[in-house]
Coordinates of C-alpha atoms in Angstrom, one line a residue:
M1 CA 5.9 -21.4 1.5
I2 CA 3.4 -20.3 4.2
F3 CA 3.4 -16.8 5.6
R4 CA 3.5 -16.7 9.3
R5 CA 0.8 -15.2 11.3
G6 CA 2.4 -14.1 14.5
A7 CA 2.1 -12.7 17.9
L8 CA 3.2 -9.3 19.3
L9 CA 5.5 -8.0 21.9
L10 CA 3.9 -6.1 24.7
A11 CA 1.5 -3.3 23.6
V12 CA 3.0 0.1 24.5
M13 CA 2.1 3.7 23.9
L14 CA 4.5 6.1 22.2
V15 CA 4.0 9.8 21.5
A16 CA 5.3 10.5 18.0
S17 CA 7.9 13.2 17.8
A18 CA 8.9 15.0 14.6
C19 CA 8.9 18.5 13.2
G20 CA 6.0 19.9 11.3
A21 CA 6.1 20.5 7.6
G22 CA 5.4 23.9 6.1
G23 CA 4.0 25.0 2.8
V24 CA 6.3 25.9 -0.2
V25 CA 5.3 28.9 -2.4
V26 CA 6.3 29.3 -6.1
P27 CA 5.7 33.0 -6.8
T28 CA 4.0 34.0 -10.0
P29 CA 3.5 37.7 -10.6
T30 CA -0.1 38.4 -11.7
P31 CA -1.4 41.6 -13.2
G32 CA -4.1 43.7 -11.5
P33 CA -5.5 43.5 -8.0
T34 CA -5.0 40.3 -6.0
G35 CA -6.4 38.5 -3.0
T36 CA -5.9 35.4 -0.9
V37 CA -7.6 32.0 -0.8
T38 CA -7.5 29.6 2.1
G39 CA -8.9 26.1 2.4
T40 CA -8.2 22.4 2.5
V41 CA -7.3 19.6 0.1
G42 CA -9.4 16.5 0.4
I43 CA -11.3 15.8 3.6
T44 CA -10.5 18.0 6.6
A45 CA -8.6 16.1 9.2
S46 CA -10.4 15.7 12.5
A47 CA -8.9 16.1 16.0
L48 CA -7.7 12.8 17.3
P49 CA -8.6 11.5 20.8
S50 CA -6.1 10.6 23.4
A51 CA -4.1 7.5 22.9
P52 CA -6.0 4.4 24.1
A53 CA -4.8 2.1 26.7
A54 CA -2.2 -0.5 25.8
G55 CA -3.4 -4.0 25.1
P56 CA -2.4 -7.4 26.3
I57 CA 0.4 -9.7 25.1
A58 CA -0.8 -12.0 22.4
P59 CA 0.3 -15.6 22.7
P60 CA 2.9 -16.9 20.2
R61 CA 1.5 -19.0 17.4
S62 CA 3.1 -21.3 14.8
N63 CA 2.0 -21.9 11.2
A64 CA 3.9 -25.2 10.9
G65 CA 1.8 -27.7 8.9
R66 CA -0.7 -25.2 7.6
P67 CA -2.0 -26.2 4.1
V68 CA -0.7 -24.7 0.9
Y69 CA -3.4 -25.6 -1.7
V70 CA -7.2 -24.9 -1.4
P71 CA -8.8 -28.3 -2.1
D72 CA -12.0 -27.1 -3.7
R73 CA -11.0 -23.9 -5.6
L74 CA -9.4 -23.6 -9.1
L75 CA -8.4 -20.6 -11.2
V76 CA -9.4 -21.1 -14.9
K77 CA -8.1 -18.8 -17.6
F78 CA -10.3 -19.2 -20.7
H79 CA -9.3 -18.2 -24.2
P80 CA -10.8 -14.8 -25.2
G81 CA -13.2 -16.4 -27.7
A82 CA -14.8 -18.7 -25.2
S83 CA -18.5 -17.7 -24.8
S84 CA -20.3 -17.4 -21.5
A85 CA -22.5 -20.4 -22.4
S86 CA -19.5 -22.6 -23.2
R87 CA -17.7 -21.6 -20.0
N88 CA -20.7 -22.4 -18.0
A89 CA -21.1 -25.8 -19.8
L90 CA -17.4 -26.7 -19.2
N91 CA -17.7 -25.7 -15.5
A92 CA -20.7 -27.9 -15.1
Q93 CA -19.0 -30.8 -16.9
S94 CA -16.0 -30.4 -14.6
G95 CA -18.1 -30.4 -11.5
A96 CA -17.4 -26.7 -10.7
T97 CA -19.3 -23.5 -10.1
A98 CA -17.9 -20.0 -10.8
V99 CA -17.6 -17.9 -7.6
K100 CA -15.5 -15.0 -8.8
T101 CA -14.3 -13.5 -12.0
I102 CA -11.0 -11.6 -12.3
S103 CA -12.1 -9.8 -15.5
Q104 CA -8.8 -8.0 -16.2
A105 CA -7.1 -11.4 -16.5
N106 CA -10.1 -13.3 -18.1
V107 CA -9.8 -15.7 -15.2
Q108 CA -12.7 -17.5 -13.3
V109 CA -12.3 -18.7 -9.8
V110 CA -14.4 -21.9 -9.5
R111 CA -15.5 -24.0 -6.5
L112 CA -15.7 -27.7 -6.9
A113 CA -18.7 -29.7 -5.9
P114 CA -18.4 -32.1 -2.9
G115 CA -16.6 -35.2 -3.9
V116 CA -14.9 -33.7 -7.0
S117 CA -11.1 -33.9 -6.7
A118 CA -9.0 -31.0 -7.8
A119 CA -6.9 -33.3 -10.0
A120 CA -9.9 -34.7 -11.9
A121 CA -11.4 -31.2 -12.5
M122 CA -8.0 -29.8 -13.6
A123 CA -7.6 -32.7 -16.1
A124 CA -11.1 -31.9 -17.5
Y125 CA -10.3 -28.3 -18.0
R126 CA -6.9 -29.0 -19.5
A127 CA -8.5 -31.3 -22.0
S128 CA -10.7 -28.5 -23.3
N129 CA -9.5 -26.2 -26.1
L130 CA -11.5 -23.4 -24.4
V131 CA -8.9 -23.2 -21.6
E132 CA -5.5 -21.5 -21.7
Y133 CA -4.5 -22.8 -18.2
V134 CA -5.9 -24.0 -14.9
S135 CA -4.3 -23.9 -11.5
Q136 CA -5.3 -24.7 -8.0
D137 CA -5.9 -21.8 -5.6
V138 CA -3.4 -21.3 -2.8
Y139 CA -3.7 -20.2 0.8
I140 CA -1.9 -17.0 1.8
Y141 CA -1.0 -16.1 5.3
A142 CA 0.0 -12.9 7.0
T143 CA 3.7 -12.8 7.9
A144 CA 4.8 -12.2 11.4
T145 CA 6.9 -14.3 13.7
P146 CA 6.4 -14.7 17.5
N147 CA 8.0 -12.3 20.0
D148 CA 7.5 -11.3 23.6
P149 CA 9.9 -8.7 25.1
L150 CA 8.8 -5.2 25.9
Y151 CA 10.0 -2.3 23.9
S152 CA 9.1 1.4 24.1
S153 CA 10.3 3.3 21.1
Q154 CA 10.4 3.1 17.3
W155 CA 14.1 2.2 17.1
H156 CA 13.5 1.1 13.5
Y157 CA 13.0 4.6 12.1
P158 CA 16.4 6.1 13.0
Q159 CA 18.0 2.9 11.9
I160 CA 17.0 3.6 8.3
G161 CA 17.7 7.3 8.4
L162 CA 14.1 8.5 8.5
P163 CA 14.7 11.6 10.7
S164 CA 17.1 12.9 8.0
A165 CA 14.7 11.9 5.3
W166 CA 11.9 13.8 7.0
D167 CA 14.1 17.0 6.8
I168 CA 13.6 16.7 3.1
T169 CA 10.1 15.3 2.7
T170 CA 7.3 13.9 4.9
G171 CA 5.5 12.5 1.8
G172 CA 3.0 13.6 -0.7
T173 CA -0.5 12.4 -1.8
T174 CA 0.8 9.0 -3.0
I175 CA -1.6 6.1 -2.5
V176 CA -0.1 2.9 -1.0
A177 CA -2.4 -0.2 -1.3
V178 CA -2.1 -2.8 1.5
P179 CA -3.7 -6.2 0.7
D180 CA -4.0 -7.7 4.2
T181 CA -6.6 -8.4 6.9
G182 CA -8.2 -5.0 6.3
I183 CA -8.1 -2.0 8.6
A184 CA -9.7 -1.0 11.9
A185 CA -10.8 2.6 12.7
H186 CA -7.8 3.3 14.9
P187 CA -7.7 6.9 16.0
D188 CA -4.1 7.3 15.0
L189 CA -5.1 6.3 11.4
S190 CA -7.9 9.0 11.2
G191 CA -8.1 10.7 7.8
I192 CA -5.3 8.7 6.1
T193 CA -7.3 6.3 3.9
V194 CA -8.9 6.3 0.5
Q195 CA -11.6 4.0 -0.7
G196 CA -10.6 0.4 -0.3
R197 CA -11.9 -3.0 -1.2
D198 CA -12.9 -6.3 0.4
E199 CA -12.1 -9.1 -2.0
I200 CA -13.3 -11.8 0.5
D201 CA -16.8 -10.5 0.7
D202 CA -16.7 -8.7 -2.7
D203 CA -17.8 -5.3 -1.4
S204 CA -16.3 -1.9 -0.7
D205 CA -15.8 -2.2 3.1
P206 CA -12.3 -3.4 4.0
T207 CA -12.9 -3.3 7.7
D208 CA -10.9 -5.9 9.6
P209 CA -13.6 -8.1 11.3
G210 CA -11.2 -9.6 13.9
C211 CA -10.3 -13.2 14.2
A212 CA -13.5 -15.3 14.6
T213 CA -11.7 -18.0 16.6
D214 CA -9.6 -15.7 18.8
P215 CA -10.9 -12.3 19.8
T216 CA -7.5 -11.4 21.3
D217 CA -5.7 -11.8 18.0
L218 CA -4.5 -8.3 16.9
S219 CA -5.1 -6.8 13.5
H220 CA -2.2 -7.5 11.2
G221 CA -3.4 -5.1 8.4
T222 CA -3.9 -2.2 10.9
H223 CA -0.4 -2.7 12.1
V224 CA 1.1 -2.7 8.6
I225 CA -0.9 0.4 7.6
G226 CA 0.2 2.3 10.7
T227 CA 3.9 1.7 9.8
I228 CA 3.3 3.2 6.4
A229 CA 1.2 6.2 7.3
A230 CA 0.0 6.6 10.9
Q231 CA -0.8 10.2 11.8
T232 CA 2.5 11.9 12.8
N233 CA 3.3 15.1 14.7
N234 CA -0.2 14.9 16.3
A235 CA 0.9 14.3 19.9
T236 CA -0.8 10.9 19.7
G237 CA 0.5 7.4 19.5
V238 CA 3.1 6.4 16.9
A239 CA 4.6 7.9 13.8
G240 CA 4.4 6.5 10.3
V241 CA 7.2 6.3 7.8
N242 CA 5.1 8.8 5.9
W243 CA 3.3 11.5 7.8
G244 CA -0.2 10.2 7.0
G245 CA -2.8 12.9 6.6
V246 CA -5.2 14.5 4.2
A247 CA -2.5 16.1 2.0
A248 CA 0.0 13.3 2.7
T249 CA 0.4 9.6 1.8
R250 CA -2.9 7.7 1.9
A251 CA -3.5 4.0 2.5
M252 CA -5.8 1.9 0.5
A253 CA -6.8 -1.1 2.6
I254 CA -7.7 -4.2 0.5
R255 CA -9.0 -7.1 2.5
V256 CA -7.7 -10.4 1.2
L257 CA -7.0 -12.2 4.5
D258 CA -9.5 -13.1 7.1
G259 CA -9.2 -11.6 10.6
C260 CA -7.0 -14.6 11.6
G261 CA -4.6 -14.0 8.8
S262 CA -5.5 -16.6 6.1
G263 CA -6.8 -16.1 2.6
F264 CA -6.8 -17.1 -1.0
L265 CA -4.2 -16.2 -3.6
S266 CA -7.0 -15.5 -6.1
D267 CA -8.2 -12.7 -3.9
L268 CA -4.8 -11.2 -3.8
A269 CA -4.6 -11.2 -7.6
A270 CA -8.0 -9.5 -7.7
G271 CA -6.8 -7.0 -5.1
I272 CA -3.7 -6.1 -7.1
Y273 CA -5.9 -5.3 -10.2
Y274 CA -8.2 -3.2 -8.0
A275 CA -5.3 -1.2 -6.6
A276 CA -3.7 -0.6 -10.0
D277 CA -7.1 0.5 -11.4
H278 CA -7.8 2.9 -8.6
G279 CA -4.7 5.1 -8.3
A280 CA -2.3 3.2 -6.1
K281 CA 1.4 3.9 -6.8
V282 CA 2.7 1.3 -4.4
I283 CA 1.3 -2.1 -3.4
S284 CA 2.7 -3.4 0.0
M285 CA 2.2 -7.1 0.5
S286 CA 3.0 -8.5 3.9
L287 CA 1.7 -11.9 3.0
G288 CA 2.6 -14.9 0.8
A289 CA 2.4 -18.6 0.0
D290 CA 4.7 -21.6 -0.3
I291 CA 4.8 -21.8 -4.1
T292 CA 7.3 -20.6 -6.7
S293 CA 4.8 -18.9 -9.1
D294 CA 1.2 -18.5 -10.1
P295 CA 0.1 -17.4 -13.6
T296 CA -2.9 -15.4 -12.5
T297 CA -1.0 -13.5 -9.8
D298 CA 2.0 -13.0 -12.1
A299 CA -0.3 -11.5 -14.7
A300 CA -1.8 -9.1 -12.1
I301 CA 1.7 -8.1 -11.0
S302 CA 2.7 -7.4 -14.7
Y303 CA -0.6 -5.4 -15.1
A304 CA 0.2 -3.2 -12.1
R305 CA 3.8 -2.7 -13.2
T306 CA 2.7 -1.5 -16.7
R307 CA 0.6 1.1 -14.9
G308 CA 3.6 2.5 -13.0
V309 CA 2.9 0.7 -9.7
T310 CA 5.8 -0.5 -7.6
L311 CA 5.2 -3.7 -5.7
V312 CA 6.9 -4.9 -2.5
A313 CA 6.4 -8.2 -0.7
A314 CA 7.6 -10.0 2.4
A315 CA 10.4 -12.6 1.9
G316 CA 8.8 -14.9 4.5
N317 CA 9.7 -16.1 8.0
D318 CA 10.9 -19.7 7.5
F319 CA 14.4 -19.3 8.9
C320 CA 16.5 -18.8 5.8
T321 CA 14.6 -21.2 3.5
A322 CA 13.7 -20.0 0.0
V323 CA 11.9 -16.7 -0.5
D324 CA 8.1 -16.8 -0.5
Y325 CA 5.8 -15.9 -3.4
P326 CA 4.9 -13.3 -4.5
A327 CA 8.2 -11.8 -3.2
R328 CA 10.1 -14.2 -5.5
N329 CA 8.5 -12.7 -8.6
S330 CA 11.2 -10.7 -10.3
Q331 CA 8.8 -7.7 -10.7
V332 CA 8.3 -7.5 -7.0
I333 CA 10.8 -6.0 -4.5
A334 CA 11.5 -8.7 -2.0
A335 CA 12.0 -7.5 1.6
A336 CA 14.2 -9.3 4.2
A337 CA 14.1 -8.4 7.9
T338 CA 16.8 -7.1 10.1
T339 CA 17.1 -6.7 13.9
N340 CA 17.9 -3.6 16.0
T341 CA 21.6 -4.5 15.6
N342 CA 21.4 -4.7 11.8
A343 CA 21.8 -8.4 11.8
R344 CA 19.6 -10.7 9.7
A345 CA 16.6 -11.6 11.7
S346 CA 16.9 -15.3 12.3
Y347 CA 13.5 -16.1 10.8
S348 CA 14.0 -14.0 7.7
N349 CA 14.1 -16.1 4.5
C350 CA 17.2 -16.1 2.2
G351 CA 17.9 -16.4 -1.5
P352 CA 19.0 -14.7 -4.7
E353 CA 15.5 -13.2 -5.1
L354 CA 16.0 -10.8 -2.1
D355 CA 16.2 -7.1 -3.1
I356 CA 16.4 -5.1 0.0
A357 CA 16.3 -5.4 3.8
A358 CA 14.5 -3.4 6.5
P359 CA 13.8 -3.5 10.2
G360 CA 11.5 -6.4 11.1
G361 CA 12.6 -6.9 14.7
D362 CA 13.5 -10.0 16.7
G363 CA 13.2 -11.4 20.3
S364 CA 14.8 -8.3 21.8
A365 CA 12.9 -5.6 20.0
G366 CA 9.9 -5.5 17.7
V367 CA 8.3 -3.0 15.4
L368 CA 5.7 -0.8 17.1
S369 CA 2.6 0.3 15.3
T370 CA -1.2 0.7 15.5
T371 CA -3.5 -2.3 15.9
W372 CA -6.8 -3.5 17.2
S373 CA -8.7 -6.6 18.4
P374 CA -12.3 -7.2 19.6
A375 CA -10.9 -8.0 23.0
A376 CA -8.3 -5.2 23.4
G377 CA -9.8 -2.4 21.3
F378 CA -7.5 0.2 19.8
V379 CA -3.9 -0.3 21.0
Y380 CA -0.3 0.0 20.0
A381 CA 1.7 -3.2 19.8
A382 CA 5.1 -4.5 18.7
F383 CA 5.2 -7.2 16.1
Q384 CA 8.2 -8.8 14.4
G385 CA 8.6 -10.4 11.0
T386 CA 9.2 -9.7 7.3
S387 CA 5.6 -8.4 7.4
M388 CA 7.0 -5.5 9.4
A389 CA 10.0 -5.0 7.1
T390 CA 7.8 -4.7 4.0
P391 CA 5.9 -1.5 5.0
H392 CA 9.2 0.2 5.9
V393 CA 10.3 -0.3 2.3
S394 CA 6.9 0.6 0.9
G395 CA 6.8 3.8 3.0
V396 CA 10.2 4.9 1.8
I397 CA 9.1 4.3 -1.8
A398 CA 6.2 6.6 -1.2
L399 CA 8.6 9.3 0.2
M400 CA 10.7 8.8 -3.0
I401 CA 7.6 9.4 -5.1
S402 CA 6.9 12.6 -3.3
R403 CA 10.4 13.7 -4.4
G404 CA 9.7 13.1 -8.0
W405 CA 11.0 9.5 -8.5
V406 CA 8.7 7.8 -10.9
G407 CA 8.5 4.3 -12.5
P408 CA 9.0 0.9 -10.7
A409 CA 12.4 0.2 -12.4
A410 CA 13.9 3.6 -11.6
I411 CA 12.5 3.5 -8.0
Q412 CA 13.9 0.0 -7.4
S413 CA 17.3 1.0 -8.9
R414 CA 17.5 4.1 -6.7
L415 CA 16.4 2.1 -3.6
Q416 CA 19.0 -0.6 -4.0
S417 CA 21.8 1.7 -5.1
T418 CA 21.4 3.9 -2.0
A419 CA 21.0 0.9 0.5
T420 CA 23.6 0.3 3.2
S421 CA 25.4 -2.9 2.6
L422 CA 25.1 -5.5 5.4
G423 CA 26.8 -8.5 3.8
S424 CA 25.6 -11.4 1.7
P425 CA 23.0 -10.4 -0.9
T426 CA 21.3 -13.8 -0.4
Q427 CA 20.5 -12.6 3.2
F428 CA 20.1 -8.9 2.8
G429 CA 19.7 -8.2 -0.9
A430 CA 21.3 -4.8 -1.7
G431 CA 21.4 -4.0 2.0
L432 CA 19.4 -2.0 4.6
V433 CA 17.1 0.6 3.1
N434 CA 18.5 4.1 3.6
A435 CA 15.6 6.5 3.6
A436 CA 17.7 9.7 3.7
A437 CA 19.9 8.6 0.8
A438 CA 16.9 7.4 -1.2
V439 CA 15.0 10.7 -1.1
G440 CA 18.1 12.9 -1.3
G441 CA 17.8 13.1 -5.1
G442 CA 14.9 13.8 -7.4
T443 CA 12.9 17.1 -7.3
V444 CA 10.0 18.4 -5.3
T445 CA 8.0 19.3 -8.4
A446 CA 5.8 16.2 -8.1
R447 CA 4.4 17.4 -4.7
M448 CA 0.7 18.4 -4.5
R449 CA 0.4 22.0 -5.6
I450 CA -2.6 24.3 -5.1
F451 CA -3.2 27.4 -7.2
S452 CA -6.0 29.4 -8.8
G453 CA -6.7 30.4 -12.4
L454 CA -8.9 29.6 -15.4
I455 CA -9.4 26.5 -17.5
S456 CA -10.4 26.7 -21.1
G457 CA -10.5 23.6 -23.3
S458 CA -7.3 21.7 -22.6
T459 CA -5.4 24.6 -21.1
I460 CA -5.1 25.8 -17.5
T461 CA -3.9 29.3 -17.0
R462 CA -2.3 29.8 -13.5
Q463 CA -3.2 33.2 -12.0
S464 CA -1.7 32.9 -8.5
D465 CA 1.2 31.6 -6.6
S466 CA 1.5 27.8 -6.6
V467 CA 1.6 26.6 -3.0
E468 CA 2.0 23.3 -1.2
A469 CA -0.6 22.1 1.2
V470 CA 0.7 21.1 4.7
S471 CA 0.1 17.7 6.1
S472 CA -3.3 18.6 7.6
G473 CA -4.5 19.5 4.1
A474 CA -4.6 23.3 4.8
F475 CA -3.4 25.7 2.1
T476 CA -3.1 29.5 1.6
I477 CA -2.9 30.7 -1.9
T478 CA -1.3 34.1 -2.2
N479 CA -1.1 36.7 -5.0
A480 CA -4.3 35.3 -6.5
Q481 CA -5.8 37.4 -9.3
A482 CA -9.2 38.9 -8.4
G483 CA -12.3 37.6 -10.1
T484 CA -14.3 34.4 -10.3
K485 CA -11.7 31.6 -10.6
T486 CA -11.1 27.9 -10.3
V487 CA -8.9 26.5 -7.5
F488 CA -6.8 23.6 -8.7
A489 CA -4.9 20.8 -6.8
W490 CA -2.4 18.9 -8.8
Q491 CA 0.4 16.4 -8.2
D492 CA 2.5 15.8 -11.4
F493 CA 3.6 12.2 -10.8
N494 CA 5.6 11.8 -14.0
N495 CA 7.0 15.3 -13.7
N496 CA 6.2 16.3 -17.3
G497 CA 4.4 19.6 -16.6
V498 CA 1.1 18.2 -18.0
V499 CA -2.0 17.0 -16.2
D500 CA -2.3 13.5 -17.6
T501 CA -3.3 9.9 -16.7
G502 CA -2.1 8.8 -13.3
D503 CA -1.6 12.3 -11.8
S504 CA -3.6 13.5 -8.8
F505 CA -5.9 16.3 -9.8
G506 CA -8.9 18.2 -8.6
Q507 CA -10.7 21.5 -9.2
T508 CA -13.3 23.7 -7.5
P509 CA -14.8 26.3 -9.8
G510 CA -16.7 29.5 -9.0
V511 CA -14.4 30.8 -6.3
V512 CA -14.8 34.5 -5.9
I513 CA -11.5 36.3 -5.1
N514 CA -11.9 39.9 -4.0
P515 CA -9.0 42.5 -4.1
G516 CA -7.2 42.8 -0.8
A517 CA -9.4 40.2 0.8
T518 CA -9.3 36.5 1.8
T519 CA -11.7 33.9 0.5
S520 CA -11.9 31.2 3.1
G521 CA -13.2 27.6 3.3
V522 CA -12.5 26.4 -0.2
V523 CA -12.3 22.6 -0.4
V524 CA -10.6 20.8 -3.3
T525 CA -10.8 17.1 -3.6
A526 CA -8.0 15.5 -5.7
Q527 CA -8.3 12.1 -7.2
R528 CA -6.5 10.0 -9.9
Y529 CA -6.8 11.8 -13.2
T530 CA -8.0 9.8 -16.2
G531 CA -9.1 12.5 -18.7
P532 CA -7.5 14.2 -21.7
A533 CA -4.1 15.9 -21.1
L534 CA -4.3 19.4 -19.8
Q535 CA -1.5 22.0 -20.4
V536 CA -0.6 24.2 -17.4
R537 CA 0.7 27.7 -18.2

């Protein structure tokens, strides 16, 4: 199936309103004189400018008749023993040239020479004992369905119980990867990102370039990312499901669609590997294709799952036809879309593969978020589609992780068991995602903690209170033992009391703490930890 690239409602501005989050202190008595340490985790958040002017209404567009298979691109999985020379020789024999390698899967993406048919080249590859399988690359498209009415509030957040969930948690330092059209530097997304990737241009700049054929076309990826983690409680623009910020949920933009919303499935597979290898805990895919499965992408999904990554994808917008791929993969949470009356959105796909439903909007109300286009600049706009439902689910999962829920299977089970039933599972899955119920359990021990102490070998000795940074990244460590110490930042994702692979961890050594005084300006940068296990005492 083809994912639908859609239009927006009318762009409108909305001031986010929610309560601020405070720090949590775990007291630890320390002997001798003590002092105080203040600073920030990560990059200090900058002040955001005033909300920009609203943009124009984008015209509706249809994806009917868009192609499924890329005529001149194949994915070739070679057997591990195949040498580079033999691969090159087989490519030449088949009339193909390698353009990309997905090294984790041992797959080459090859482009066929003019006049070489995909069928003939695939037959040549399949006849070789060097090849495990060969498949034709597939077009993927951003999912959003046309809409036009004006709406002026984020009705979709109260509908899934987010205000009550925010009373419990506004998120932690979870990384949510978003393979999409990339991201624009919208002021309401300032400070919420980590290093991303452009799989189209094979570089590290995932900036959305805009649609080359339509400068009024609004950024799909920027809209999706805003739903997950737009800056919140900053008196600017819209709120995110998670309160994006330096010490809060971060977005990893991965560009796999061009600015008009089309791309290749092979780039998505590569993007999934990148996200899994670079610390993402959630991958949110508001895109898809009109196929049932793909071995390379299936392998990438399995790879991510084994690394503790939870994957979510849009069910598609083809009016209750079969669920799109990769949402139909059993290891991916497939998201259907609902309206502001909790009905199934008419465009939302149906089938037994559906797992959960979330607000996607319809012709009477869309989902408001951040976006951009070359013509309009930075604006807020309402879209509708299963593309919009997907980041709601991904954002709630990030909230769950901040509460100590770990592991894709446990997270999915919790998400579905707490959902509000809306009727037929083939239309709604387990029901409407219920953020308040989903985050109500678990513990807060997996939140980012800041403390001072000493590290010797594989042991960290804590010598201060353990405090929680606020959403701006600021922290104040109290009861810190005097002397020259190291300041640590740690999020224990698997809740085992040990700094180990997959946790977020950072340290700043040489911090001088004087008795009865405050040491200011300490900056600690946390990142995904890959070293030997460290015991914390």
